[in-house]
């Protein structure tokens, strides 16, 4: 269903900030320090809430060939064209509130993760193409690792959603002898670089690994071989109704979005009781841009956003089904119109609804203040004095002292 680009995180300073000396401090005294380590959001809903995330966006400034990435332009759009409202021509029915961006931009990542944190989201499920330097796979991985580097600073978890559909491309390019060996190379990288992270999501004390399919590896023996290098074996989930392709290697399934909400209700009622582990899904709508954008045929169906009613309904279904784990679909798949990220069309409606679902407590600062941090990052790019103040505001946000963060932003 999904179709298918390095950037160093610019110097966000350490968030352990030295306070100014008071008039009583003597020369040579060590200034007291303020602990701005991340603090978890207080919420009443104990469902683990995860966000599906696409790290695939490139701008002219970020790409090696100085071209907009496929996911902003598809086959026929030109983001260099700007309309009377100041909006670029992008391959989407919807427009990000912060404008089209590079997924490896530190200010963008900061904005996205703070929005998620304050909405009560526990972690990010990263759409991951693997390790090979082919097409945009390597760039996606590098963007994902910029995201991963900041997740711990914000206090969020993460796991990988593996795209096995591209393994045939790796073999066809002569980069691996078989699709299974290509997968094993990718999985070795996961084992060595991600799975031991303290904030990598664990279920039943084992790292969580999702597959968007399987699409290429469709025999249980393939998965037995591909997963043989893991120690311990991951908690491995396939898309709904696909776990037989992985056989006993699969620990369960996760639901997705398809045509109408009846497919979700059927999954909860008839499939979930027979699974060891299940992850439910909630989404705001579905409206792909492939045909209009010259990116191929349209999917063939849509789900209307209904001014937020679709998200309300799917969140309610998850609540009524008592799911332990919920995947929100998606933060930023603009090409399929499933984005929860704030947009010109919907504003902060979706993150506000998720915040209410999560039961976030004692947070009076709005999402617009997080946007203000992003806007100031961009407005004062290159101004180290202001950026240092913004670093401290970031520290206050992640340590759940948003009033202090807002005070700094207002002073600027």
Short mmCIF file of C-alpha atoms in Angstrom, two decimals:
data_model
loop_
_atom_site.label_atom_id
_atom_site.label_comp_id
_atom_site.label_asym_id
_atom_site.label_seq_id
_atom_site.Cartn_x
_atom_site.Cartn_y
_atom_site.Cartn_z
CA UNK A 1 0.00 0.00 0.00
CA UNK A 2 2.80 2.38 0.76
CA UNK A 3 4.98 3.73 -2.03
CA UNK A 4 8.29 5.00 -2.05
CA UNK A 5 15.40 9.75 0.02
CA UNK A 6 23.19 13.14 5.56
CA UNK A 7 22.45 15.52 7.63
CA UNK A 8 24.25 16.26 10.84
CA UNK A 9 22.13 17.29 13.79
CA UNK A 10 23.17 20.86 14.31
CA UNK A 11 24.57 21.78 17.64
CA UNK A 12 21.83 21.45 20.17
CA UNK A 13 23.81 21.97 23.31
CA UNK A 14 23.80 19.89 26.46
CA UNK A 15 20.63 20.36 28.44
CA UNK A 16 22.27 20.36 31.85
CA UNK A 17 22.39 24.11 32.28
CA UNK A 18 24.52 26.07 34.74
CA UNK A 19 22.56 28.72 36.59
CA UNK A 20 24.00 32.20 37.07
CA UNK A 21 25.86 32.87 40.28
CA UNK A 22 23.95 34.82 42.88
CA UNK A 23 25.37 37.88 44.65
CA UNK A 24 26.31 35.60 47.55
CA UNK A 25 28.46 33.32 45.41
CA UNK A 26 32.16 33.77 45.96
CA UNK A 27 34.73 33.79 43.15
CA UNK A 28 35.79 30.27 42.42
CA UNK A 29 32.51 28.78 43.68
CA UNK A 30 31.02 26.18 41.38
CA UNK A 31 27.69 27.35 40.04
CA UNK A 32 24.77 25.10 40.92
CA UNK A 33 23.35 23.04 38.07
CA UNK A 34 19.78 22.46 37.03
CA UNK A 35 18.73 18.94 36.07
CA UNK A 36 16.88 19.08 32.76
CA UNK A 37 16.83 15.35 32.07
CA UNK A 38 13.67 14.13 30.34
CA UNK A 39 10.65 13.46 32.54
CA UNK A 40 7.74 11.29 31.44
CA UNK A 41 4.38 12.91 30.77
CA UNK A 42 1.79 12.07 33.41
CA UNK A 43 -1.26 10.42 31.84
CA UNK A 44 -4.22 8.29 32.88
CA UNK A 45 -4.41 5.89 29.91
CA UNK A 46 -1.96 3.00 30.39
CA UNK A 47 -2.18 1.87 26.74
CA UNK A 48 1.24 2.06 25.12
CA UNK A 49 0.81 4.59 22.30
CA UNK A 50 3.26 4.48 19.40
CA UNK A 51 3.51 6.64 16.29
CA UNK A 52 4.38 5.28 12.83
CA UNK A 53 6.97 7.64 11.36
CA UNK A 54 8.42 8.25 7.88
CA UNK A 55 12.05 9.55 7.80
CA UNK A 56 12.07 9.91 4.03
CA UNK A 57 11.69 13.66 3.26
CA UNK A 58 14.44 15.63 1.48
CA UNK A 59 14.73 19.26 0.39
CA UNK A 60 17.01 20.89 -2.15
CA UNK A 61 19.31 22.01 0.65
CA UNK A 62 19.63 18.54 2.15
CA UNK A 63 20.00 16.39 -0.96
CA UNK A 64 23.33 15.72 -2.65
CA UNK A 65 21.92 16.56 -6.08
CA UNK A 66 20.13 19.69 -4.84
CA UNK A 67 16.74 18.29 -5.82
CA UNK A 68 13.56 17.96 -3.81
CA UNK A 69 13.04 14.40 -2.65
CA UNK A 70 10.47 12.10 -4.23
CA UNK A 71 8.08 12.27 -1.31
CA UNK A 72 7.52 16.00 -1.75
CA UNK A 73 7.37 16.01 -5.53
CA UNK A 74 6.48 12.47 -6.72
CA UNK A 75 6.45 12.48 -10.52
CA UNK A 76 5.15 15.90 -11.48
CA UNK A 77 5.13 18.44 -8.63
CA UNK A 78 7.62 21.26 -8.19
CA UNK A 79 8.03 22.56 -4.62
CA UNK A 80 9.96 25.54 -5.99
CA UNK A 81 6.60 26.90 -7.17
CA UNK A 82 5.12 28.98 -4.36
CA UNK A 83 1.50 30.16 -4.40
CA UNK A 84 -0.03 33.41 -3.17
CA UNK A 85 -0.35 31.97 0.34
CA UNK A 86 3.36 31.19 0.49
CA UNK A 87 2.85 27.44 0.13
CA UNK A 88 5.02 25.27 -2.04
CA UNK A 89 3.60 22.89 -4.63
CA UNK A 90 3.92 19.47 -3.00
CA UNK A 91 2.56 16.01 -3.75
CA UNK A 92 -0.14 15.97 -1.11
CA UNK A 93 -3.72 17.05 -0.49
CA UNK A 94 -2.48 18.52 2.79
CA UNK A 95 0.26 20.91 3.84
CA UNK A 96 2.52 20.60 6.91
CA UNK A 97 2.14 23.51 9.31
CA UNK A 98 5.93 23.99 9.34
CA UNK A 99 6.13 23.63 5.55
CA UNK A 100 7.93 20.87 3.60
CA UNK A 101 11.09 19.82 5.43
CA UNK A 102 14.16 17.60 5.57
CA UNK A 103 13.72 14.60 7.85
CA UNK A 104 17.27 14.95 9.16
CA UNK A 105 16.84 18.59 10.22
CA UNK A 106 17.41 18.82 13.98
CA UNK A 107 14.84 21.61 14.42
CA UNK A 108 12.24 19.52 12.59
CA UNK A 109 12.98 16.44 14.69
CA UNK A 110 12.86 18.51 17.88
CA UNK A 111 9.47 19.89 16.85
CA UNK A 112 8.03 16.49 15.95
CA UNK A 113 9.21 14.74 19.10
CA UNK A 114 8.08 17.48 21.48
CA UNK A 115 4.65 17.45 19.80
CA UNK A 116 4.48 13.70 20.33
CA UNK A 117 5.69 13.86 23.93
CA UNK A 118 3.10 16.46 24.89
CA UNK A 119 0.39 14.43 23.15
CA UNK A 120 1.16 11.50 25.45
CA UNK A 121 2.84 9.32 22.84
CA UNK A 122 5.29 6.79 24.29
CA UNK A 123 7.45 6.00 21.27
CA UNK A 124 8.05 6.01 17.53
CA UNK A 125 7.83 3.08 15.11
CA UNK A 126 10.26 4.02 12.35
CA UNK A 127 9.62 2.90 8.77
CA UNK A 128 13.03 1.43 7.84
CA UNK A 129 14.40 0.37 4.43
CA UNK A 130 17.58 -1.27 5.67
CA UNK A 131 21.28 -0.53 5.32
CA UNK A 132 22.14 -0.82 1.65
CA UNK A 133 23.29 2.17 -0.38
CA UNK A 134 20.70 1.86 -3.13
CA UNK A 135 18.05 4.34 -4.25
CA UNK A 136 17.08 6.33 -1.14
CA UNK A 137 17.51 3.51 1.39
CA UNK A 138 20.77 4.75 2.91
CA UNK A 139 19.50 8.33 3.17
CA UNK A 140 16.36 7.13 4.95
CA UNK A 141 18.53 5.23 7.42
CA UNK A 142 20.69 8.26 8.08
CA UNK A 143 17.64 10.45 8.63
CA UNK A 144 16.22 7.82 10.97
CA UNK A 145 19.42 7.87 12.98
CA UNK A 146 19.17 11.63 13.44
CA UNK A 147 15.71 10.97 14.87
CA UNK A 148 16.99 8.14 17.08
CA UNK A 149 19.75 10.36 18.44
CA UNK A 150 17.19 12.83 19.80
CA UNK A 151 14.60 10.32 21.04
CA UNK A 152 16.56 9.62 24.20
CA UNK A 153 16.99 13.36 24.87
CA UNK A 154 13.22 13.83 24.67
CA UNK A 155 12.44 10.69 26.65
CA UNK A 156 10.68 8.59 24.00
CA UNK A 157 11.15 4.97 22.92
CA UNK A 158 11.45 3.54 19.43
CA UNK A 159 11.33 0.37 17.36
CA UNK A 160 11.83 -0.54 13.70
CA UNK A 161 9.22 -1.39 11.05
CA UNK A 162 11.20 -3.33 8.45
CA UNK A 163 10.32 -3.01 4.75
CA UNK A 164 11.19 -6.41 3.30
CA UNK A 165 9.64 -5.42 -0.05
CA UNK A 166 12.95 -3.94 -1.22
CA UNK A 167 15.10 -7.02 -0.73
CA UNK A 168 14.66 -8.10 -4.37
CA UNK A 169 16.08 -4.73 -5.46
CA UNK A 170 19.20 -5.40 -3.38
CA UNK A 171 19.77 -8.75 -5.11
CA UNK A 172 19.00 -7.32 -8.57
CA UNK A 173 21.62 -4.61 -7.97
CA UNK A 174 24.22 -7.27 -7.19
CA UNK A 175 24.64 -6.12 -3.59
CA UNK A 176 23.69 -9.46 -2.02
CA UNK A 177 23.44 -13.01 -3.39
CA UNK A 178 19.99 -13.74 -1.93
CA UNK A 179 17.10 -11.88 -0.35
CA UNK A 180 17.60 -13.80 2.88
CA UNK A 181 21.28 -12.87 3.11
CA UNK A 182 20.36 -9.23 2.46
CA UNK A 183 17.85 -9.36 5.31
CA UNK A 184 20.44 -10.95 7.60
CA UNK A 185 22.83 -8.09 6.87
CA UNK A 186 20.13 -5.58 7.81
CA UNK A 187 19.22 -7.52 10.94
CA UNK A 188 22.84 -7.75 12.06
CA UNK A 189 22.93 -3.97 11.93
CA UNK A 190 19.76 -3.78 14.04
CA UNK A 191 21.22 -6.16 16.61
CA UNK A 192 24.51 -4.26 16.88
CA UNK A 193 23.25 -0.67 16.70
CA UNK A 194 19.67 -0.38 17.94
CA UNK A 195 18.48 -3.34 19.98
CA UNK A 196 20.76 -2.64 22.93
CA UNK A 197 19.61 0.97 23.30
CA UNK A 198 17.96 1.55 26.66
CA UNK A 199 15.00 3.22 24.95
CA UNK A 200 14.47 0.55 22.29
CA UNK A 201 10.97 -0.88 22.82
CA UNK A 202 10.89 -4.29 24.48
CA UNK A 203 7.86 -6.58 24.72
CA UNK A 204 8.26 -9.66 26.91
CA UNK A 205 11.85 -8.53 27.54
CA UNK A 206 12.70 -8.88 23.83
CA UNK A 207 13.24 -6.13 21.25
CA UNK A 208 10.16 -5.35 19.19
CA UNK A 209 10.54 -5.77 15.40
CA UNK A 210 7.69 -5.19 12.96
CA UNK A 211 7.59 -6.09 9.27
CA UNK A 212 5.44 -4.17 6.79
CA UNK A 213 4.31 -7.40 5.15
CA UNK A 214 5.94 -9.86 4.66
CA UNK A 215 6.03 -9.09 0.96
CA UNK A 216 9.29 -10.68 -0.24
CA UNK A 217 10.11 -13.23 2.48
CA UNK A 218 6.89 -15.25 2.46
CA UNK A 219 8.08 -18.65 3.70
CA UNK A 220 8.57 -19.50 7.39
CA UNK A 221 11.93 -21.09 6.56
CA UNK A 222 13.11 -17.76 5.11
CA UNK A 223 12.32 -16.00 8.36
CA UNK A 224 13.88 -18.75 10.46
CA UNK A 225 17.10 -18.22 8.52
CA UNK A 226 16.88 -14.42 8.42
CA UNK A 227 16.25 -14.11 12.17
CA UNK A 228 18.81 -16.75 13.17
CA UNK A 229 21.48 -14.20 14.05
CA UNK A 230 19.44 -12.50 16.75
CA UNK A 231 20.15 -13.14 20.41
CA UNK A 232 17.60 -12.95 21.87
CA UNK A 233 15.10 -13.43 19.08
CA UNK A 234 12.93 -10.32 18.74
CA UNK A 235 9.25 -10.04 19.45
CA UNK A 236 8.41 -10.19 15.75
CA UNK A 237 5.09 -8.91 14.41
CA UNK A 238 3.74 -8.98 10.86
CA UNK A 239 0.93 -7.01 9.29
CA UNK A 240 -2.55 -8.26 10.10
CA UNK A 241 -3.39 -11.69 8.64
CA UNK A 242 0.21 -12.21 7.41
CA UNK A 243 1.82 -14.04 10.35
CA UNK A 244 1.49 -17.44 8.67
CA UNK A 245 4.19 -16.29 6.22
CA UNK A 246 6.62 -16.17 9.15
CA UNK A 247 5.30 -19.27 10.91
CA UNK A 248 6.46 -19.78 14.49
CA UNK A 249 8.87 -16.88 14.12
CA UNK A 250 5.92 -14.47 14.43
CA UNK A 251 4.84 -13.42 17.91
CA UNK A 252 1.70 -11.72 16.62
CA UNK A 253 0.34 -9.09 14.24
CA UNK A 254 -0.49 -5.40 14.04
CA UNK A 255 -3.47 -3.84 12.30
CA UNK A 256 -3.31 -1.11 9.68
CA UNK A 257 -5.73 1.08 7.72
CA UNK A 258 -7.97 -0.32 4.98
CA UNK A 259 -11.10 1.01 3.26
CA UNK A 260 -13.32 1.46 6.32
CA UNK A 261 -13.38 0.98 10.05
CA UNK A 262 -15.10 -2.41 9.83
CA UNK A 263 -11.73 -4.00 9.08
CA UNK A 264 -10.40 -2.74 12.41
CA UNK A 265 -13.43 -3.95 14.33
CA UNK A 266 -13.15 -7.39 12.69
CA UNK A 267 -9.48 -7.58 13.65
CA UNK A 268 -10.24 -6.74 17.26
CA UNK A 269 -13.19 -9.13 17.53
CA UNK A 270 -12.04 -12.11 15.48
CA UNK A 271 -8.27 -12.00 15.06
CA UNK A 272 -6.79 -10.41 18.16
CA UNK A 273 -8.07 -13.05 20.64
CA UNK A 274 -6.06 -15.71 18.78
CA UNK A 275 -2.78 -13.77 18.69
CA UNK A 276 -0.04 -13.84 21.28
CA UNK A 277 0.60 -10.11 20.85
CA UNK A 278 -1.45 -7.59 18.88
CA UNK A 279 -0.97 -3.91 18.18
CA UNK A 280 -4.12 -1.99 17.31
CA UNK A 281 -4.34 1.01 15.03
CA UNK A 282 -5.95 4.43 14.88
CA UNK A 283 -5.79 6.93 12.04
CA UNK A 284 -7.33 10.25 10.94
CA UNK A 285 -8.18 9.24 7.35
CA UNK A 286 -6.69 8.08 4.06
CA UNK A 287 -6.47 10.09 0.84
CA UNK A 288 -3.55 9.21 -1.42
CA UNK A 289 -1.97 11.52 -3.99
CA UNK A 290 -0.31 8.97 -6.26
CA UNK A 291 -2.45 9.53 -9.35
CA UNK A 292 -2.45 13.34 -9.08
CA UNK A 293 1.26 13.38 -8.32
CA UNK A 294 2.31 11.13 -11.17
CA UNK A 295 3.42 8.50 -8.68
CA UNK A 296 1.41 5.61 -10.10
CA UNK A 297 -2.16 4.40 -9.80
CA UNK A 298 -4.39 5.59 -7.01
CA UNK A 299 -4.95 3.10 -4.20
CA UNK A 300 -8.62 3.02 -5.18
CA UNK A 301 -10.34 3.98 -1.95
CA UNK A 302 -10.33 6.80 0.57
CA UNK A 303 -11.38 7.29 4.17
CA UNK A 304 -12.68 10.79 4.83
CA UNK A 305 -11.09 12.71 7.68
CA UNK A 306 -14.56 13.95 8.65
CA UNK A 307 -13.19 16.90 10.62
CA UNK A 308 -11.55 14.57 13.11
CA UNK A 309 -14.43 12.11 13.47
CA UNK A 310 -12.45 9.27 11.89
CA UNK A 311 -9.65 9.62 14.42
CA UNK A 312 -12.20 9.84 17.24
CA UNK A 313 -13.87 6.64 16.04
CA UNK A 314 -10.67 4.61 15.65
CA UNK A 315 -9.35 5.76 19.02
CA UNK A 316 -12.64 4.77 20.62
CA UNK A 317 -12.52 1.35 18.97
CA UNK A 318 -9.05 0.75 20.36
CA UNK A 319 -10.20 1.81 23.81
CA UNK A 320 -13.23 -0.49 23.70
CA UNK A 321 -11.07 -3.39 22.52
CA UNK A 322 -8.74 -2.88 25.49
CA UNK A 323 -5.63 -3.00 23.31
CA UNK A 324 -2.37 -3.01 25.23
CA UNK A 325 -0.47 -1.41 22.34
CA UNK A 326 -1.72 1.12 19.81
CA UNK A 327 -0.01 2.33 16.63
CA UNK A 328 -1.07 5.72 15.30
CA UNK A 329 -1.05 5.78 11.49
CA UNK A 330 0.86 7.94 10.67
CA UNK A 331 2.77 11.00 11.80
CA UNK A 332 3.73 12.18 8.34
CA UNK A 333 2.76 10.07 5.33
CA UNK A 334 1.59 13.08 3.34
CA UNK A 335 1.46 11.05 0.12
CA UNK A 336 -1.29 8.86 1.57
CA UNK A 337 -2.97 11.56 3.62
CA UNK A 338 -2.74 9.74 6.94
CA UNK A 339 -0.70 12.43 8.69
CA UNK A 340 -1.32 13.34 12.31
CA UNK A 341 1.41 15.98 12.20
CA UNK A 342 -0.13 19.46 12.45
CA UNK A 343 -1.19 20.78 9.06
CA UNK A 344 -2.64 23.96 7.58
CA UNK A 345 -5.92 22.11 7.04
CA UNK A 346 -6.37 20.58 10.51
CA UNK A 347 -4.12 22.66 12.74
CA UNK A 348 -3.39 20.91 16.04
CA UNK A 349 -6.70 19.01 16.04
CA UNK A 350 -5.17 15.54 15.84
CA UNK A 351 -2.46 15.94 18.47
CA UNK A 352 -5.08 17.49 20.77
CA UNK A 353 -7.34 14.45 20.30
CA UNK A 354 -4.50 12.05 21.04
CA UNK A 355 -3.58 14.08 24.12
CA UNK A 356 -7.15 13.70 25.36
CA UNK A 357 -7.15 9.96 24.58
CA UNK A 358 -3.89 9.51 26.47
CA UNK A 359 -5.27 11.43 29.44
CA UNK A 360 -2.29 13.79 29.68
CA UNK A 361 -2.33 15.52 33.06
CA UNK A 362 -1.14 18.88 34.38
CA UNK A 363 0.03 20.34 31.06
CA UNK A 364 -1.45 23.75 30.35
CA UNK A 365 0.93 24.83 27.59
CA UNK A 366 -0.45 24.45 24.08
CA UNK A 367 1.15 22.89 21.02
CA UNK A 368 1.48 26.34 19.46
CA UNK A 369 4.25 27.09 21.99
CA UNK A 370 6.23 24.11 20.66
CA UNK A 371 5.75 25.55 17.19
CA UNK A 372 7.10 28.84 18.49
CA UNK A 373 10.31 27.09 19.50
CA UNK A 374 10.65 25.75 15.95
CA UNK A 375 9.93 29.15 14.39
CA UNK A 376 12.55 30.83 16.57
CA UNK A 377 15.08 28.12 15.69
CA UNK A 378 14.63 29.02 12.04
CA UNK A 379 14.36 32.78 12.52
CA UNK A 380 17.60 32.96 14.52
CA UNK A 381 19.56 30.30 12.68
CA UNK A 382 23.25 31.07 13.11
CA UNK A 383 22.68 33.26 16.18
CA UNK A 384 24.49 31.30 18.90
CA UNK A 385 23.22 33.50 21.74
CA UNK A 386 19.57 32.92 20.87
CA UNK A 387 20.16 29.26 20.02
CA UNK A 388 21.64 28.70 23.49
CA UNK A 389 18.51 30.19 25.03
CA UNK A 390 16.41 27.92 22.84
CA UNK A 391 18.49 24.93 23.96
CA UNK A 392 17.51 25.78 27.53
CA UNK A 393 13.85 26.10 26.51
CA UNK A 394 14.12 22.65 24.96
CA UNK A 395 15.52 21.36 28.24
CA UNK A 396 12.59 22.81 30.13
CA UNK A 397 10.13 21.24 27.68
CA UNK A 398 11.59 17.74 27.97
CA UNK A 399 11.86 17.97 31.76
CA UNK A 400 8.17 18.90 31.95
CA UNK A 401 8.69 22.49 32.98
CA UNK A 402 6.88 24.04 30.02
CA UNK A 403 6.02 27.31 31.80
CA UNK A 404 9.73 28.07 32.12
CA UNK A 405 10.25 27.15 28.46
CA UNK A 406 7.49 29.51 27.38
CA UNK A 407 8.96 32.31 29.50
CA UNK A 408 12.25 32.00 27.60
CA UNK A 409 10.45 31.95 24.25
CA UNK A 410 8.44 35.05 25.13
CA UNK A 411 11.56 36.89 26.22
CA UNK A 412 13.13 36.26 22.81
#
